[in-house]
Amino acid sequence: MDAVKNLDAVDATTSFQVKSFFDSAPLLKDAESISRKLTQFIHQNASLTGSKGPRRVVCVTSGGTTVPLEQRCVRYIDNFSSGHRGATSTEYFLKSGYSVIFLYRRGTCQPYCRSLPDDPLLECFNLTSDSSIQVLESHAEAVKSAISGHHDVVSGGYLLKLPFTTIFEYLQILRLIATPMKILGPNAMFYLAAAVSDFYVPWESMAVHKIQSASGPLDMRLAQVPKMLLVLRKEWAPTAFCVSFKLETDKEILLEKADTALKKYKMHAVVANELSTRKEVVILVTESGKVSVYRENDLSVVESPLIKLLVEKHSTYIMDPNA
Ligand code: 9Z3
C-alpha cells in the first residue's frame, strides 16, 4: 500500500534546522522507559481487531509547551491551553473505539475529570468521625464516573498517558511516538491540539543560571521552532491520518491561515478555532471544503460532533489512503 502520495522530501533547510533542534536539545529523561511503554501499547493494540477492522490508535496532544529561558529554569514563556480540548477529545475517541496515546502538559485537564471541581481531593471528599474518607453526596456522581471511565480504559490497555512540560520534551516524545506508530499504517491518527510554541531559546545559547535583573532590561532573541508538522507528515508518520489545529484571535485571518497550513504541511484536516469562541464552534478545513461544527447546546461539547466527523473522514482515508 502506497499511502505517501505527493510527499516530496523535507527541504534541506528544514532538515538542517530539525537536526540542530534535536542535537542541541537537553537529553529526554526516561526516554527508554517511554519507548518501552509505547512499543508495548502499540503492539498490543495493533493485534486487536473489532467488527470495524483493526483497532485504530490516535495520538492526542494537549496543553501548551513551555520555553525555558534558563537551563536551571526559573523563568519560562508559556503557550495558552487548558488542555480541555485534548482531554475531552480523548474521551470521544475512546468512545468511538480508538485507543489513545495522550501526550499532555503536566497539570492540565485530564480525560474523565471534566466534571470535577478544580481541587477534587479537597472539594469532593470528607473525613468521617472515625477518620475514614467519604465522598460528598454533591460530587458522588462526578467522582464515580471519573473513576470508572478512567479505570475501564486504562485497565483495558486503551489509554496511555505521557506528560511533557517544555517544547524540548514535547517534540522529542512526539518523535518517539511516531516511530512505532508506523506499523499501524493508515489506522494511525495524529490529532495535534497542543499549543506548541513557535519560538524558543536554543539550549546552547541559553543562560545556565537565573538571569540577573540587576543587569537591566532583558534583550533576548528567540529562534524559530522548525516546522515539525512537515517533518511529522513527511518523515515520521507518512501513512498516518494527520489533523492539526490553527488558533487565532483575529477571525479575519483564521481561515486563510488554516488553508495555508493544510496545503503547506499536507495535513488531512485542519481544525480552525478562535480563542474566544473555541468551546462553541470550530471549522473543519479539508481539501473538500470547510465545515462549521457547533456544539449542540450549552450542556454539550463541540468535541462530540467534531470527533464524529473526523472518525468518518479517517474511515474514508483508511479505505483509500491515496485518494
Ligand atoms: C488549539 O487550537 C486548541 O483548540 C486550543 C484548545 C489550544 C485553543 P484548550 O486547551 O484550548 O481547550 O483551553 N490548539 C493548537 C494551537 C496552536 O498553537 N496551533 C499552532 C498554530 O495555530 C499550530 S501547531 O499556529
XYZ file of C-alpha atoms and ligand atoms in Angstrom:
348
model
C 0.000 0.000 0.000
C 1.432 3.358 -1.001
C -0.049 5.967 1.292
C 2.641 8.548 0.754
C 1.274 10.199 -2.372
C 2.546 13.722 -3.082
C 5.042 13.653 -0.259
C 8.283 15.034 -1.550
C 11.220 15.161 0.838
C 11.592 17.802 3.527
C 13.752 20.648 2.154
C 17.408 20.862 3.168
C 16.980 23.989 5.334
C 14.165 22.454 7.394
C 16.127 19.195 7.720
C 19.125 21.123 8.994
C 17.017 23.131 11.488
C 15.306 19.968 12.742
C 18.625 18.187 13.194
C 20.087 21.171 15.080
C 16.981 21.352 17.307
C 17.224 17.706 18.361
C 21.037 17.591 18.525
C 21.135 20.520 20.920
C 18.016 19.683 22.974
C 18.618 18.554 26.576
C 18.502 14.770 26.874
C 14.970 13.467 27.427
C 14.721 11.851 30.858
C 13.145 8.370 30.812
C 13.404 8.095 27.006
C 13.992 4.348 27.276
C 11.074 3.725 29.560
C 8.771 5.878 27.379
C 9.839 3.930 24.285
C 9.234 0.627 26.055
C 5.727 1.681 27.131
C 4.951 2.920 23.617
C 6.137 -0.212 21.867
C 4.121 -2.415 24.209
C 0.985 -0.259 23.913
C 1.106 -0.007 20.126
C 1.899 -3.686 19.526
C -0.850 -4.782 21.898
C -3.411 -2.524 20.194
C -2.190 -3.414 16.697
C -3.099 -7.047 17.402
C -6.733 -6.176 18.235
C -9.407 -6.433 15.565
C -13.047 -5.498 16.059
C -16.142 -5.571 13.857
C -14.893 -2.424 12.085
C -11.443 -3.852 11.284
C -8.083 -3.369 13.027
C -8.168 -1.165 16.119
C -7.238 2.428 15.378
C -4.780 4.361 17.508
C -4.745 8.138 17.826
C -2.069 10.300 19.385
C -3.835 13.269 21.003
C -1.586 16.148 22.037
C -2.875 18.532 24.663
C -1.858 21.634 26.618
C 0.797 24.251 25.917
C 4.560 23.874 25.745
C 6.903 25.987 27.859
C 10.024 27.645 26.520
C 12.674 27.787 29.267
C 14.758 30.966 29.457
C 17.414 29.455 31.740
C 18.900 25.947 31.805
C 18.324 25.787 35.566
C 14.922 27.099 34.812
C 13.252 29.711 36.970
C 11.542 31.632 34.172
C 9.840 30.436 31.050
C 7.488 31.570 28.275
C 4.218 29.670 28.102
C 1.584 28.941 25.473
C -2.059 29.179 26.461
C -4.056 25.927 26.647
C -6.109 24.490 29.499
C -5.973 21.015 27.958
C -9.762 20.829 27.870
C -9.879 20.226 24.096
C -7.357 17.377 24.238
C -8.857 15.697 27.316
C -12.437 15.869 26.014
C -11.425 14.696 22.537
C -9.613 11.744 24.123
C -12.856 10.646 25.793
C -14.757 10.830 22.494
C -12.050 8.939 20.573
C -12.131 6.183 23.212
C -15.925 6.092 22.976
C -15.566 5.671 19.196
C -13.379 2.580 19.651
C -9.940 4.172 19.269
C -7.008 3.603 21.583
C -5.354 6.853 22.627
C -1.820 7.977 23.358
C -2.469 11.159 25.350
C 0.590 13.444 25.205
C -0.285 16.160 27.708
C 1.207 19.117 29.536
C 1.701 18.297 33.231
C -1.012 19.842 35.374
C -3.573 20.378 32.584
C -7.071 18.920 32.223
C -7.269 15.096 32.171
C -9.717 12.752 30.425
C -12.813 11.891 32.544
C -12.102 14.737 35.002
C -14.088 17.471 33.240
C -16.964 17.430 35.714
C -14.771 17.520 38.811
C -14.060 20.777 40.672
C -10.621 22.443 40.465
C -9.284 20.750 43.570
C -11.061 17.376 43.593
C -9.216 15.889 46.547
C -10.147 18.715 48.893
C -13.529 19.568 47.425
C -15.040 16.107 46.803
C -14.010 14.258 49.964
C -14.588 14.493 53.668
C -13.194 12.811 56.766
C -15.760 10.894 58.827
C -15.666 10.797 62.643
C -13.693 7.514 62.530
C -11.151 9.126 60.135
C -12.170 7.248 57.015
C -12.593 9.074 53.699
C -16.050 9.711 52.326
C -17.140 11.236 49.029
C -19.543 14.174 49.368
C -23.008 13.424 48.008
C -22.894 16.564 45.807
C -19.866 15.228 43.890
C -20.569 11.485 44.129
C -21.780 11.058 40.523
C -18.865 13.028 39.036
C -16.327 11.080 41.115
C -17.869 7.700 40.243
C -17.978 8.424 36.530
C -14.379 9.781 36.518
C -13.027 6.721 38.337
C -14.954 4.133 36.353
C -14.389 5.817 32.958
C -10.672 6.143 33.574
C -10.293 2.689 35.132
C -12.026 0.926 32.207
C -9.785 2.398 29.508
C -6.530 2.107 31.445
C -7.114 -1.454 32.641
C -8.274 -2.409 29.125
C -4.954 -1.089 27.772
C -6.653 1.530 25.582
C -5.195 4.702 27.090
C -1.538 5.581 27.545
C -0.744 8.938 29.152
C 2.624 10.642 28.622
C 3.398 14.039 30.222
C 5.568 16.895 28.921
C 6.396 20.399 30.078
C 8.916 22.014 27.722
C 8.994 22.357 23.936
C 12.083 20.080 24.005
C 10.231 17.282 25.826
C 7.118 17.669 23.678
C 8.898 17.324 20.336
C 11.209 14.538 21.490
C 8.282 12.482 22.799
C 6.195 13.175 19.678
C 9.040 11.767 17.585
C 9.287 8.720 19.884
C 5.535 8.123 19.444
C 5.588 8.422 15.656
C 8.240 5.750 15.128
C 6.366 2.689 16.487
C 3.013 4.111 15.222
C 4.276 3.419 11.678
C 3.312 -0.242 11.995
C -0.356 0.824 12.156
C -0.247 2.284 8.633
C -3.386 4.321 7.851
C -5.068 3.107 11.078
C -2.932 5.634 12.952
C -4.048 9.216 13.555
C -2.325 12.298 14.937
C -4.665 14.888 16.495
C -2.400 17.783 17.345
C -4.383 20.020 19.695
C -1.413 21.080 21.835
C -0.476 24.760 21.678
C 3.125 24.479 20.562
C 5.476 27.418 20.809
C 6.711 28.896 17.527
C 9.821 30.373 19.145
C 12.429 29.044 21.549
C 15.840 29.667 23.051
C 18.323 27.076 21.771
C 19.803 25.168 24.691
C 23.424 26.048 23.871
C 22.717 29.794 23.825
C 20.556 29.710 26.970
C 21.783 31.232 30.266
C 22.763 28.449 32.654
C 21.757 30.214 35.873
C 18.888 32.529 36.753
C 19.136 35.709 34.673
C 20.010 38.631 36.945
C 17.566 41.537 36.967
C 20.296 43.916 38.171
C 21.734 43.822 34.626
C 18.803 45.993 33.421
C 16.155 45.333 30.736
C 16.359 41.944 29.091
C 17.079 41.665 25.380
C 16.594 38.193 24.047
C 16.478 36.759 20.554
C 14.256 33.719 20.117
C 14.912 31.234 17.325
C 12.065 29.812 15.276
C 10.986 26.282 16.167
C 11.460 24.199 12.992
C 8.265 23.288 11.131
C 7.780 19.889 12.745
C 4.311 19.370 11.221
C 6.026 18.999 7.877
C 8.564 16.533 9.247
C 5.871 14.563 11.066
C 3.776 14.270 7.925
C 6.587 13.544 5.504
C 9.080 11.545 7.538
C 7.882 10.436 10.968
C 4.337 9.380 10.071
C 3.865 9.328 6.287
C 0.950 6.873 6.351
C -0.982 8.260 9.335
C -4.072 10.484 9.119
C -2.906 13.874 10.408
C -5.077 16.594 11.936
C -3.561 19.863 13.132
C -5.123 22.912 14.813
C -4.944 26.559 13.918
C -5.627 29.069 16.676
C -6.055 32.781 16.039
C -7.514 35.701 17.966
C -8.328 37.628 14.761
C -11.095 35.806 12.906
C -10.326 37.719 9.686
C -7.118 35.746 9.167
C -8.140 32.397 10.698
C -9.449 30.567 7.641
C -6.711 31.780 5.349
C -4.095 30.588 7.859
C -5.851 27.220 8.229
C -5.912 26.799 4.442
C -2.223 27.582 4.240
C -1.460 25.021 6.980
C -3.493 22.374 5.155
C -1.535 22.881 1.938
C 1.899 23.717 3.312
C 2.058 20.834 5.792
C -0.049 18.433 3.712
C -2.408 17.832 6.634
C -5.504 15.698 6.039
C -7.547 18.166 8.092
C -7.004 21.398 9.990
C -9.308 22.416 12.837
C -9.570 26.208 12.848
C -10.656 27.905 16.057
C -10.821 31.369 17.502
C -9.734 31.807 21.102
C -12.939 33.411 22.389
C -15.386 31.000 20.710
C -13.318 27.803 20.759
C -15.758 25.970 23.019
C -18.805 26.753 20.864
C -17.610 26.362 17.296
C -14.675 25.086 15.253
C -14.243 24.932 11.486
C -13.010 21.742 9.933
C -10.899 22.529 6.884
C -10.125 19.737 4.422
C -9.355 19.513 0.704
C -13.078 19.055 0.082
C -14.072 22.305 1.815
C -14.873 23.936 5.144
C -17.485 22.759 7.624
C -18.522 24.700 10.734
C -19.012 22.373 13.684
C -21.144 23.668 16.564
C -21.845 22.221 19.992
C -25.487 21.187 20.220
C -26.371 23.213 23.329
C -24.847 24.809 26.421
C -24.579 21.432 28.169
C -22.823 19.640 25.318
C -19.298 19.952 23.938
C -18.103 20.735 20.424
C -15.699 17.764 20.559
C -18.653 15.355 20.273
C -19.655 16.301 16.669
C -16.037 17.117 15.776
C -14.686 13.657 16.628
C -17.667 12.018 14.888
C -16.789 13.879 11.693
C -13.082 13.106 11.969
C -13.753 9.413 12.566
C -15.791 9.363 9.317
C -13.009 11.139 7.440
C -10.463 8.718 8.882
C -12.604 5.750 7.753
C -12.693 7.120 4.211
C -8.926 7.591 4.328
C -8.330 4.021 5.543
C -10.360 2.648 2.621
C -8.164 4.505 0.123
C -5.189 6.379 1.589
C -4.131 7.552 -1.876
C -7.454 9.076 -2.928
C -5.795 24.679 19.554
O -6.102 25.474 18.711
C -6.748 24.190 20.633
O -8.035 24.059 20.114
C -6.776 25.139 21.887
C -7.714 24.479 22.904
C -5.373 25.284 22.470
C -7.322 26.518 21.525
P -7.979 24.457 25.498
O -6.772 23.564 25.659
O -7.826 25.224 24.091
O -9.247 23.665 25.444
O -8.018 25.553 26.517
N -4.539 24.138 19.572
C -3.480 24.464 18.654
C -2.911 25.797 18.932
C -1.654 26.101 18.165
O -0.740 26.559 18.778
N -1.585 25.851 16.863
C -0.446 26.293 16.066
C -0.885 27.496 15.278
O -2.057 27.901 15.349
C -0.044 25.190 15.133
S 0.753 23.913 15.979
O -0.037 28.072 14.571
